PDB file of C-alpha atoms and ligand atoms in Angstrom:
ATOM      1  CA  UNK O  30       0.000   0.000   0.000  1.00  0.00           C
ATOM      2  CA  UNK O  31       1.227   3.702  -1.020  1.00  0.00           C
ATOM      3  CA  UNK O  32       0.779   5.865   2.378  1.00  0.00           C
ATOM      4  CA  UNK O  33       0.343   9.719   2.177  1.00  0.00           C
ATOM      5  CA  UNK O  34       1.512  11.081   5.712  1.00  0.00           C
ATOM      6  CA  UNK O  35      -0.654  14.304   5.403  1.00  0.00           C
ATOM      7  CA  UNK O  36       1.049  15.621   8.681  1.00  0.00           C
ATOM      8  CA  UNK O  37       4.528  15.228   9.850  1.00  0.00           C
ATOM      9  CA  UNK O  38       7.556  16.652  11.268  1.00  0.00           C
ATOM     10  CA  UNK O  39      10.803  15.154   9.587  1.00  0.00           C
ATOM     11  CA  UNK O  40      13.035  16.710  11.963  1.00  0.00           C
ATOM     12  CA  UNK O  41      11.376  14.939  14.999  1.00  0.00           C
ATOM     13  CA  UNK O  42      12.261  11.465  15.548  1.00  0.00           C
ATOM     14  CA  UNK O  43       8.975   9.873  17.750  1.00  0.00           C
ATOM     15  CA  UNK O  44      11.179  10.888  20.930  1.00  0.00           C
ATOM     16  CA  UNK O  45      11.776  14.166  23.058  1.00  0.00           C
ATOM     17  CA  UNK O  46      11.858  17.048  20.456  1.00  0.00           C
ATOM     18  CA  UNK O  47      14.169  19.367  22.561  1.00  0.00           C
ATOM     19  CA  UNK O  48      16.681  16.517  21.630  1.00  0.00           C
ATOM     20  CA  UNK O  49      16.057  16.431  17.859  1.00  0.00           C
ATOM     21  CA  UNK O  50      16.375  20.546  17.834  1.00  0.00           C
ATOM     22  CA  UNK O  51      19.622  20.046  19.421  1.00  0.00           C
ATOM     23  CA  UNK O  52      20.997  17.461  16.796  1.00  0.00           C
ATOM     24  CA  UNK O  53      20.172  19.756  14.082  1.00  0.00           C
ATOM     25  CA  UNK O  54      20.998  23.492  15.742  1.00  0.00           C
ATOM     26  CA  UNK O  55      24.305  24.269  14.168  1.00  0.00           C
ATOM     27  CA  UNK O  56      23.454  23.014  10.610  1.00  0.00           C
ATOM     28  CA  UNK O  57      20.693  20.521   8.925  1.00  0.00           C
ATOM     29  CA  UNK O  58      22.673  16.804   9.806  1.00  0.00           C
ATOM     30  CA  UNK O  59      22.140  15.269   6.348  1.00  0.00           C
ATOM     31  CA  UNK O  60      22.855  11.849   6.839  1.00  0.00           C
ATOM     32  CA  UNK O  61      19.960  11.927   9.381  1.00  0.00           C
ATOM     33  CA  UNK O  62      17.431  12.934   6.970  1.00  0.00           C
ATOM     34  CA  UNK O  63      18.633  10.795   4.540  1.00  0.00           C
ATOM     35  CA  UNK O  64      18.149   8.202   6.388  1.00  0.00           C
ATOM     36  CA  UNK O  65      14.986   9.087   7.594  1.00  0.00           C
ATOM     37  CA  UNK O  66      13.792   9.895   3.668  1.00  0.00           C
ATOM     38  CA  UNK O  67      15.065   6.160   3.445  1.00  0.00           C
ATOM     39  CA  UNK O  68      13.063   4.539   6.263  1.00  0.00           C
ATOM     40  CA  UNK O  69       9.964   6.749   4.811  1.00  0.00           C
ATOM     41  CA  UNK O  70      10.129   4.856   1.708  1.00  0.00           C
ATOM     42  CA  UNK O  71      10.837   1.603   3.302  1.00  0.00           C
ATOM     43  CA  UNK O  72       7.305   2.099   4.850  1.00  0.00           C
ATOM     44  CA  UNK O  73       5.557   2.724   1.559  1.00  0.00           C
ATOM     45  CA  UNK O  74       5.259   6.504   2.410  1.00  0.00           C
ATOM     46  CA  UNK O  75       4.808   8.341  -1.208  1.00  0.00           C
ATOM     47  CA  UNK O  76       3.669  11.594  -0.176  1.00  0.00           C
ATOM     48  CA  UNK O  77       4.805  13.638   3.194  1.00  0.00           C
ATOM     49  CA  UNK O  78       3.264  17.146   3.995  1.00  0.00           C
ATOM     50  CA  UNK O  79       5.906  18.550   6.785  1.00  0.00           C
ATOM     51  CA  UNK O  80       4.613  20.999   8.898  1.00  0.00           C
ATOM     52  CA  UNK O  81       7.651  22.407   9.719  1.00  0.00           C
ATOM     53  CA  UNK O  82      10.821  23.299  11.564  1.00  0.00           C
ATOM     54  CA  UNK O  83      12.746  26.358  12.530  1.00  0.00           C
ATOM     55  CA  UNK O  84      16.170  24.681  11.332  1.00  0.00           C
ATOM     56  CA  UNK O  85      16.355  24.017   7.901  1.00  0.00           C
ATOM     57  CA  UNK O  86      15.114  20.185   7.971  1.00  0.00           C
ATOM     58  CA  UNK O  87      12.079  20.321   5.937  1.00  0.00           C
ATOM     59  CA  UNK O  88      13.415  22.409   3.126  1.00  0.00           C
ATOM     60  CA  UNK O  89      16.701  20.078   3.184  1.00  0.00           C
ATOM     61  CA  UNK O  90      14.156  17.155   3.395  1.00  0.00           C
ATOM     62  CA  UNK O  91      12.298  18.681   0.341  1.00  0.00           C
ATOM     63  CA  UNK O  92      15.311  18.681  -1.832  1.00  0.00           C
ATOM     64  CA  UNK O  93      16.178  15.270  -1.649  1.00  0.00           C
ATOM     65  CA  UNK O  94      12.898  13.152  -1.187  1.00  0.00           C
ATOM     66  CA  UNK O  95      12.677  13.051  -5.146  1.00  0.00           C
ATOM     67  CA  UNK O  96      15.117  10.537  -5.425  1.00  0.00           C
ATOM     68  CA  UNK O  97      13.493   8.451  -2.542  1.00  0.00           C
ATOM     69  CA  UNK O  98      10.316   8.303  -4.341  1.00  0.00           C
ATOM     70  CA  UNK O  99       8.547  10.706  -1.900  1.00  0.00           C
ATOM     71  CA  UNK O 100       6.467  13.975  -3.491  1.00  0.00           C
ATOM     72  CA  UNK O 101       7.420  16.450  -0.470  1.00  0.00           C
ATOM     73  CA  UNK O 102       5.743  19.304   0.428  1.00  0.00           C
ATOM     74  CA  UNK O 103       6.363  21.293   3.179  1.00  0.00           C
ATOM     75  CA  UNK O 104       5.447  25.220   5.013  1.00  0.00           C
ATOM     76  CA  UNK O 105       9.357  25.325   5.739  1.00  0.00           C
ATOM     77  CA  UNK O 106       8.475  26.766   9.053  1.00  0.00           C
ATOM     78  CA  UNK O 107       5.362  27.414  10.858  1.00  0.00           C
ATOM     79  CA  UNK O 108       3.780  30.524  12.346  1.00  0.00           C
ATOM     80  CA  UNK O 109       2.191  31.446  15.612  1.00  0.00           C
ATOM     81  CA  UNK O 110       1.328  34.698  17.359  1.00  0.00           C
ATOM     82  CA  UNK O 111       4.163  35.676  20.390  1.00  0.00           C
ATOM     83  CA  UNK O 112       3.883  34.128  23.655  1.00  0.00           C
ATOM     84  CA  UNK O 113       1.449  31.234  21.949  1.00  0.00           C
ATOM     85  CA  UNK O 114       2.375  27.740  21.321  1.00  0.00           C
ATOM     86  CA  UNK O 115       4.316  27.224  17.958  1.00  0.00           C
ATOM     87  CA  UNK O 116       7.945  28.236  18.850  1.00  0.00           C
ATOM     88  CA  UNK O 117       9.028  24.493  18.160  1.00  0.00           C
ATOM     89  CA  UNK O 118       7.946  24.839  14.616  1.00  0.00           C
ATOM     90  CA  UNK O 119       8.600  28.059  13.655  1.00  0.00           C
ATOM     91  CA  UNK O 120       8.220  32.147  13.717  1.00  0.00           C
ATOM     92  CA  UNK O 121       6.387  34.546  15.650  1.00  0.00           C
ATOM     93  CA  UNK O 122       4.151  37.806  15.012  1.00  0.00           C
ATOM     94  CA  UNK O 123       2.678  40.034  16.774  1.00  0.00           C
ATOM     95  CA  UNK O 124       0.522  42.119  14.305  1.00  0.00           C
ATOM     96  CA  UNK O 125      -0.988  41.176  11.037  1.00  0.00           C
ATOM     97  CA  UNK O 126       1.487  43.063   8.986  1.00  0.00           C
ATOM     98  CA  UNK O 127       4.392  40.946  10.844  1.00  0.00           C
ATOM     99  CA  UNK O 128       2.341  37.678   9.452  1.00  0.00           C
ATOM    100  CA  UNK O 129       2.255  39.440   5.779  1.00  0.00           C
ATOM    101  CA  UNK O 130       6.516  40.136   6.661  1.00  0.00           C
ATOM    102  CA  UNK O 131       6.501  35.946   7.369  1.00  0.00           C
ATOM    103  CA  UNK O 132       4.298  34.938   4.135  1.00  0.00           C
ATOM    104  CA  UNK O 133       6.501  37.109   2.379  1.00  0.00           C
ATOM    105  CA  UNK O 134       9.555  35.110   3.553  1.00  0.00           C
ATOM    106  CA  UNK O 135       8.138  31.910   2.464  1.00  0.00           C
ATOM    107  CA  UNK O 136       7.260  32.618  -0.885  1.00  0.00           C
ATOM    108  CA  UNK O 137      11.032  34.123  -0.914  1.00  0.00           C
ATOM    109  CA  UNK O 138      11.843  30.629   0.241  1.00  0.00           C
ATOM    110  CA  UNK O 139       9.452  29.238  -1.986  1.00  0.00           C
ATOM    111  CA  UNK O 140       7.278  27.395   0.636  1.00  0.00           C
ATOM    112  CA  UNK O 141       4.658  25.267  -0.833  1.00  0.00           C
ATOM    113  CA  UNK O 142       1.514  26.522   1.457  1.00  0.00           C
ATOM    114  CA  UNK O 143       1.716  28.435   5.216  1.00  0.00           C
ATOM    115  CA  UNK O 144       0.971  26.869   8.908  1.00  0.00           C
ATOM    116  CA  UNK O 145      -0.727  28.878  11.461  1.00  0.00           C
ATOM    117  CA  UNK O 146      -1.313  28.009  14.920  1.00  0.00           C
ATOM    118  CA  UNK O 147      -4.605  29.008  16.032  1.00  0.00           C
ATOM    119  CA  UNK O 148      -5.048  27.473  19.756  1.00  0.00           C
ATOM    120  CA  UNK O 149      -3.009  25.501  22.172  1.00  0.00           C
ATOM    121  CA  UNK O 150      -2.290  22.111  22.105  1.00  0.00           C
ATOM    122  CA  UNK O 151      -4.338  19.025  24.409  1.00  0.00           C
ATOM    123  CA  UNK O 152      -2.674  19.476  28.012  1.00  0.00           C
ATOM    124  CA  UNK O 153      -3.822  16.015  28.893  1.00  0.00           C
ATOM    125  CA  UNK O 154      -4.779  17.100  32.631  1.00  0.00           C
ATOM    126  CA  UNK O 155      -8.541  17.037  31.669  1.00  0.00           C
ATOM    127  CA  UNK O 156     -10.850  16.154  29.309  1.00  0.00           C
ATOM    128  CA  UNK O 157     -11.354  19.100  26.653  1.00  0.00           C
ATOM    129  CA  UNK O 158      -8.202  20.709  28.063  1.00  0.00           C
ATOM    130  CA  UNK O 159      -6.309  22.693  26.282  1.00  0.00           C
ATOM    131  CA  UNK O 160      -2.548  25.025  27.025  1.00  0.00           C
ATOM    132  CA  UNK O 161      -3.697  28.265  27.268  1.00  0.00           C
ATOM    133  CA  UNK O 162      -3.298  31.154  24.655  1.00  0.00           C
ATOM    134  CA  UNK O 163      -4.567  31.035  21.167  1.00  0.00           C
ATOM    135  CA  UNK O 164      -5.605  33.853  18.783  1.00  0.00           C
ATOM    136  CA  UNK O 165      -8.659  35.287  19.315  1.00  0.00           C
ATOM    137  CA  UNK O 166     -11.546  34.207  16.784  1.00  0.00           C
ATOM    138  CA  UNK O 167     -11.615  37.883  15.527  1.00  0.00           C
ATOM    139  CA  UNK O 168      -8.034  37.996  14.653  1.00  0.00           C
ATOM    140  CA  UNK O 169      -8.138  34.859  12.137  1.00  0.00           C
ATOM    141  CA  UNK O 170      -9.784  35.933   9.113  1.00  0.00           C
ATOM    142  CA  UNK O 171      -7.579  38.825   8.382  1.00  0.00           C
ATOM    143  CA  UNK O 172      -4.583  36.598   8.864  1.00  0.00           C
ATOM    144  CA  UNK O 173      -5.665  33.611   6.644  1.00  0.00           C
ATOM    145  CA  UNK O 174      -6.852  36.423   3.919  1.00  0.00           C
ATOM    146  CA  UNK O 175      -3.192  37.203   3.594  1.00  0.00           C
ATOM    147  CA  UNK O 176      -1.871  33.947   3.177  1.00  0.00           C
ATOM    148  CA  UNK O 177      -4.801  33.226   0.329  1.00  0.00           C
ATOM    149  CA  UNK O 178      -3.948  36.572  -0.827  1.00  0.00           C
ATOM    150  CA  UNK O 179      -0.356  35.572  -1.812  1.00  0.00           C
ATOM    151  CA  UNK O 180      -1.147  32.550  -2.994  1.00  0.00           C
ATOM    152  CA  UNK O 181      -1.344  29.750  -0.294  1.00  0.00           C
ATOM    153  CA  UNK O 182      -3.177  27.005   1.546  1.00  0.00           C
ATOM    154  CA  UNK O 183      -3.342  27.583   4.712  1.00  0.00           C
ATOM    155  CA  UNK O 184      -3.018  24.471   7.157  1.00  0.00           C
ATOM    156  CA  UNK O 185      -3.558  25.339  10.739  1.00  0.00           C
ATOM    157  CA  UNK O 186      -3.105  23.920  13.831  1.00  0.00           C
ATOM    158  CA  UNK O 187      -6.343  24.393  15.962  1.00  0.00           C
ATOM    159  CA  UNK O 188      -8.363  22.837  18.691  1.00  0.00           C
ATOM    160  CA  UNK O 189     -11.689  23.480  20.459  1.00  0.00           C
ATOM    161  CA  UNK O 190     -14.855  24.380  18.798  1.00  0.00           C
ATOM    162  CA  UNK O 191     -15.180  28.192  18.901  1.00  0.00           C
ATOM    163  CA  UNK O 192     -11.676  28.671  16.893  1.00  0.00           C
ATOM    164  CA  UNK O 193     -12.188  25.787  14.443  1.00  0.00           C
ATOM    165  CA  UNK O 194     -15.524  27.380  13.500  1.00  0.00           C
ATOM    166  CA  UNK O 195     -13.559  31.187  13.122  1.00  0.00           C
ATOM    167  CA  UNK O 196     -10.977  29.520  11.080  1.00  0.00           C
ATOM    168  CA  UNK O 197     -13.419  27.304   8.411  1.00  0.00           C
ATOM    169  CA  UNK O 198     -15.912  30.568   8.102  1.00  0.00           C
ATOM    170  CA  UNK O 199     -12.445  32.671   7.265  1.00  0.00           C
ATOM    171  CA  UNK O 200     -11.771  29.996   4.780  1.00  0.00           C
ATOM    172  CA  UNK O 201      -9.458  27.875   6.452  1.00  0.00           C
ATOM    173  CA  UNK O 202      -7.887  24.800   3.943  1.00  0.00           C
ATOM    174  CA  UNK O 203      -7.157  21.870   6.707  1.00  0.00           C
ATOM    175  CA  UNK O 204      -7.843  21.653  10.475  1.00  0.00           C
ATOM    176  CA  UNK O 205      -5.042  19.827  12.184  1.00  0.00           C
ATOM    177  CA  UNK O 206      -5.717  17.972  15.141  1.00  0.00           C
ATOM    178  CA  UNK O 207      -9.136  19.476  15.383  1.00  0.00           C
ATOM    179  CA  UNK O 208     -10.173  17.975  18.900  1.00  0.00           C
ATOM    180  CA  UNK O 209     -13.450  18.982  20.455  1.00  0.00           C
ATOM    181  CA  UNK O 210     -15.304  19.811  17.526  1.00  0.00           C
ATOM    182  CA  UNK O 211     -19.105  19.540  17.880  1.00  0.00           C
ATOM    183  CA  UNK O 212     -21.797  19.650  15.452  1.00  0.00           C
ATOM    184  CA  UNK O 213     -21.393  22.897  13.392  1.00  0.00           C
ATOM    185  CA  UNK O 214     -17.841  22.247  13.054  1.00  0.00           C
ATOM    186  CA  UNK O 215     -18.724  19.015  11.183  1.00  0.00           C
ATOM    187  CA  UNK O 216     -21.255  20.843   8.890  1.00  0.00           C
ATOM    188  CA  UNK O 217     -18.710  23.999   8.096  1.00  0.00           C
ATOM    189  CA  UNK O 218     -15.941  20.887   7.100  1.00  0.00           C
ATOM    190  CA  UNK O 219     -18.393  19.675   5.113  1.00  0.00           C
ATOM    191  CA  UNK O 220     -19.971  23.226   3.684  1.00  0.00           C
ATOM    192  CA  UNK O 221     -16.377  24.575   3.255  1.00  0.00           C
ATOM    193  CA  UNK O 222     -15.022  21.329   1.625  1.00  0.00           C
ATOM    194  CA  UNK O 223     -11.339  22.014   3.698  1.00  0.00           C
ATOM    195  CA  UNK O 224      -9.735  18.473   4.880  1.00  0.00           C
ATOM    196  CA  UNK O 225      -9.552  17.043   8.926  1.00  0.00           C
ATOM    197  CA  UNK O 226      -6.444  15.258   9.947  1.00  0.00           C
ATOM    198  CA  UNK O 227      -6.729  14.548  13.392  1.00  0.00           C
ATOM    199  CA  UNK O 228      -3.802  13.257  13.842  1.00  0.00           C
ATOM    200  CA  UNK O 229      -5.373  10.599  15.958  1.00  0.00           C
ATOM    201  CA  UNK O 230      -1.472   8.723  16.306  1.00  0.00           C
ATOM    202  CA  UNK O 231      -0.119  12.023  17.977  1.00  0.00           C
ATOM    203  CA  UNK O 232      -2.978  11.441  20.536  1.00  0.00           C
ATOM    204  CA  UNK O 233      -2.505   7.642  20.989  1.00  0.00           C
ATOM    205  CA  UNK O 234       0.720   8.250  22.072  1.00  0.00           C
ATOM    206  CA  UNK O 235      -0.080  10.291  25.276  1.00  0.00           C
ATOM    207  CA  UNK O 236      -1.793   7.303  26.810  1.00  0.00           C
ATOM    208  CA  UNK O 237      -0.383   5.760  29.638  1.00  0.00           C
ATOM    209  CA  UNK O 238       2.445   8.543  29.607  1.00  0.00           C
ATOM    210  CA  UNK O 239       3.761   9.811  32.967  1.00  0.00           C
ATOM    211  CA  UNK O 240       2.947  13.414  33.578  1.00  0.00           C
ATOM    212  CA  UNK O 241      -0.246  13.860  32.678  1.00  0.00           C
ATOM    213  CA  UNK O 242      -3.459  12.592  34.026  1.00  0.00           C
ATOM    214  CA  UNK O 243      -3.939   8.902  33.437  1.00  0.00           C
ATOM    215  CA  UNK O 244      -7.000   8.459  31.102  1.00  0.00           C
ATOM    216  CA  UNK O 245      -7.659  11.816  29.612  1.00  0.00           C
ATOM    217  CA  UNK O 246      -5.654  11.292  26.083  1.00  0.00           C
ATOM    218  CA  UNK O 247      -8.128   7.913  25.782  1.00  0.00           C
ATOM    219  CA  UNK O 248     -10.902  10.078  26.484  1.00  0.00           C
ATOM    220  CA  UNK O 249      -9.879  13.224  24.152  1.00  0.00           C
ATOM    221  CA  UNK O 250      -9.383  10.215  21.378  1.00  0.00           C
ATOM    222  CA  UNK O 251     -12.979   8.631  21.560  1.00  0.00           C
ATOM    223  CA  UNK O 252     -14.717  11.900  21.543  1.00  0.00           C
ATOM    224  CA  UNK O 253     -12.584  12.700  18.931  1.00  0.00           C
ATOM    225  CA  UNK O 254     -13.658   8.981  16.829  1.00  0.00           C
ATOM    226  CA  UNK O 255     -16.973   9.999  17.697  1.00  0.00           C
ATOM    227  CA  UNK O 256     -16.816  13.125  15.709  1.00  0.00           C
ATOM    228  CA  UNK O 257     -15.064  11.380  12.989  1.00  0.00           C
ATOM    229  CA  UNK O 258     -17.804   8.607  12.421  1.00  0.00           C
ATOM    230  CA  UNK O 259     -20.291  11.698  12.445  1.00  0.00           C
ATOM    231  CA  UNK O 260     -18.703  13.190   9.815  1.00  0.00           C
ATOM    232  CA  UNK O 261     -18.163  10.119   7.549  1.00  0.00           C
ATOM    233  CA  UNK O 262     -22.317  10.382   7.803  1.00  0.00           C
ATOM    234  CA  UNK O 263     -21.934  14.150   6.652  1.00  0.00           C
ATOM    235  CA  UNK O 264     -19.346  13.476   3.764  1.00  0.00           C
ATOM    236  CA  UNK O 265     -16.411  15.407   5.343  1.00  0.00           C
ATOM    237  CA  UNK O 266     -13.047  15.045   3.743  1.00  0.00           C
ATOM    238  CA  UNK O 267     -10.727  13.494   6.144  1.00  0.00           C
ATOM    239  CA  UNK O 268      -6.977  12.325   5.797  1.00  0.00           C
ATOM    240  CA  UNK O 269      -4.210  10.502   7.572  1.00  0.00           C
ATOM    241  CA  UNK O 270      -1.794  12.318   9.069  1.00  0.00           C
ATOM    242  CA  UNK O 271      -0.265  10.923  11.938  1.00  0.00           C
ATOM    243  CA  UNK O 272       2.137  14.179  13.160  1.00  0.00           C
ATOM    244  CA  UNK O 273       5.021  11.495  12.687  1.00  0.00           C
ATOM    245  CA  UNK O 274       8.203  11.994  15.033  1.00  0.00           C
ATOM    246  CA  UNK O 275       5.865  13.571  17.683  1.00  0.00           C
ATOM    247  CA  UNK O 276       6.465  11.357  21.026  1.00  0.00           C
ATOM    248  CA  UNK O 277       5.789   7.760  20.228  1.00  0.00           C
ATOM    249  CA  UNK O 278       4.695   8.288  17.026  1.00  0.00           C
ATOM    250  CA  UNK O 279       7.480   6.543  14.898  1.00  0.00           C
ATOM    251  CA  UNK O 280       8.863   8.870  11.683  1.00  0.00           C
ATOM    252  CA  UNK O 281       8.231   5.964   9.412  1.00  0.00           C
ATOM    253  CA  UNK O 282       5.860   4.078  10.597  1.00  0.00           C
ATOM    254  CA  UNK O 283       3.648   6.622  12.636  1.00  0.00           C
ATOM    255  CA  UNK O 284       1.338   6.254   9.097  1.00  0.00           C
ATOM    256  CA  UNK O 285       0.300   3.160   9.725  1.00  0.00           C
ATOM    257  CA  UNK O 286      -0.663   3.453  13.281  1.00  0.00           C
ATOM    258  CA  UNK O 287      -2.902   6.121  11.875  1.00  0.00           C
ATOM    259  CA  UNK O 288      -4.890   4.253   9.311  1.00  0.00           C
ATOM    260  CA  UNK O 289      -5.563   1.468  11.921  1.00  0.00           C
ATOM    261  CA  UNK O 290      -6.801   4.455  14.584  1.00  0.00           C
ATOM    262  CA  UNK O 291      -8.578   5.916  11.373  1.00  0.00           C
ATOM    263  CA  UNK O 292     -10.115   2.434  10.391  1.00  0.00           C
ATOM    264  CA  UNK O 293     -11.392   1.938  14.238  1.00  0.00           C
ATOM    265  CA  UNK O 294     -13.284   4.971  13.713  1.00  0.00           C
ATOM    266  CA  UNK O 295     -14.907   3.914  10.931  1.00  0.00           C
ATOM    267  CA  UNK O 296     -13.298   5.140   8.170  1.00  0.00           C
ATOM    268  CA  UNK O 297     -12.287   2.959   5.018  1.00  0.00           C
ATOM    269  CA  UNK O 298      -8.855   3.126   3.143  1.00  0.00           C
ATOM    270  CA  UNK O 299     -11.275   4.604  -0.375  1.00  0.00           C
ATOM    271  CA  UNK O 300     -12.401   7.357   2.403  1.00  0.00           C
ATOM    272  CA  UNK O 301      -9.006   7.852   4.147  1.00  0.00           C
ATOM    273  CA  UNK O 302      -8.157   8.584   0.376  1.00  0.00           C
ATOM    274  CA  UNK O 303     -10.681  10.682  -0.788  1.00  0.00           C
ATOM    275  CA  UNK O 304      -8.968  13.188   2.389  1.00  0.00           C
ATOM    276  CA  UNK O 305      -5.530  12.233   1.373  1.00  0.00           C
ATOM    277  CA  UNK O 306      -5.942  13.328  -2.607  1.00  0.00           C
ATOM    278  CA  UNK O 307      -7.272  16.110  -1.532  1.00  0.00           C
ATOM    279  CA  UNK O 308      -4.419  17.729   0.347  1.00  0.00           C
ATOM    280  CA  UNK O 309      -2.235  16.596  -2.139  1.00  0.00           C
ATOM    281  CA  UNK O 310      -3.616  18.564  -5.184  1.00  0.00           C
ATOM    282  CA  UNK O 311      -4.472  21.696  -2.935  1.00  0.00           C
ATOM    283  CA  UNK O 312      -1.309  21.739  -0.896  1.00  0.00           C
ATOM    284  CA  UNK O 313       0.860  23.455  -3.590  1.00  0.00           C
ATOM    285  CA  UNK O 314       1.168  26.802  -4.002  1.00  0.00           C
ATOM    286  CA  UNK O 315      -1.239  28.454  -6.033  1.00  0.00           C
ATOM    287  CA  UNK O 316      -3.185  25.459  -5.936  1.00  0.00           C
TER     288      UNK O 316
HETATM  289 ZN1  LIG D   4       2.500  18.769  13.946  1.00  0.00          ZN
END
């Protein structure tokens, strides 16, 4: 089977991140990424959709994942507004017309499509709970007008219901993650057409961690399943991205771990794809 990892991180390697910035801090370490590129096709991964680094990985990634068999595409780094979650991934702004100052950099850099975080990320201490922070739902139109403006797709990062509705009414391309949706989330996906990758993998591999509170990634994950056999009823385009090299999600492998999770929930490989083609042809730029 040909996999399409809709949502990874090639610089990560399914262990602590901190580590993997390190390795790669005073210049991209090829050999890593070669072998990684390797591994990728090993697994039957054909298509990879990075969403970023701050360090040069993607980009390196990019250029050589032709001659692996892999169609790359990647944001090159993401964005995030100061003091919010992001800073792992990539830039920060604090104004709209510093966002315009980073979209302008990655069409310089000739980024295939722009990431925006839009909320914080599960904090696994509760059910629903998320790190604090976020933008505020007024502030997201404007910014996703820009990157549509110049050309891109925007794929962003966002959890709880109030901001994933904001973002799909501005015209948002995919939701990533996308925990605690409810209803009208579901029928925006669906009246918008944009893609869900839920990353369900990313999740999985919170369960039974120490640190957090013992049962609330299982519980985030069937609400989550819930929502995605709802919107197989509704016709929503969903793919499989599995956020691979996030902690105990393997770089290679993390893929299939997702289709299985995906399957669970419902989902067939002919509607997994359905999701997956469709971030492929949009995720280009000017596409
Ligand atoms: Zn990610």
């Amino acid at each position: 089977m040909a996999y399409y990892e809709c949502h990874g991180h090639i610089f990560m390697d399914g262990h602590v991140f901190r580590d993997a910035m390190e390795l790669h801090r005073n210049g991209v370490v090829r050999e890593v990424v070669d072998e990684r590129l390797g591994l990728l096709r090993e697994a039957g991964v054909v298509y990879y959709r990075d969403g970023g680094d701050r360090l040069g990985v993607s980009a390196y990634a990019r250029s050589r994942a032709e001659e692996y068999g892999v169609e790359y595409r990647t944001c090159l780094f993401g964005t995030h507004k100061r003091h919010m979650y992001g800073g792992l991934v990539g830039y920060a702004f604090d104004t709209a017309s510093d966002f315009r100052a980073l979209t302008a950099r990655a069409k310089a850099e000739k980024a295939d499509f722009i990431k925006l975080m839009i909320s914080g990320i599960m904090d696994f201490q509760s059910f629903g709970g998320l790190t604090g922070g976020g933008l505020e739902p007024e502030e997201i139109p404007e910014l996703i007008k820009i990157a549509h403006g110049e050309g891109f797709r925007v794929m962003a990062h966002v959890n709880g219901a109030e901001r994933i509705k904001a973002a799909l009414e501005a015209g948002l391309d995919s939701v990533e993650h996308g925990y605690f949706m409810d209803d009208e989330c579901l029928v925006l996906l669906k009246e918008t057409g944009a893609v869900w990758v839920p990353t369900l993998a990313a999740t999985a591999g919170f369960a039974g961690r120490s640190g957090f509170v013992q049962g609330v990634a299982e519980a985030n994950l069937r609400h989550a399943c819930e929502m995605l056999r709802r919107a197989k009823e509704l016709g929503v385009l969903v793919a499989a991205g599995s956020d691979a090299g996030a902690v105990n999600v393997p770089p290679d492998r993390g893929i299939h771990i997702e289709h299985t999770l995906l399957a669970a929930a419902g989902l067939t490989p002919e509607d997994v794809r359905r999701g997956d083609n469709a971030i492929r042809k949009r995720f280009v730029y000017g596409g």
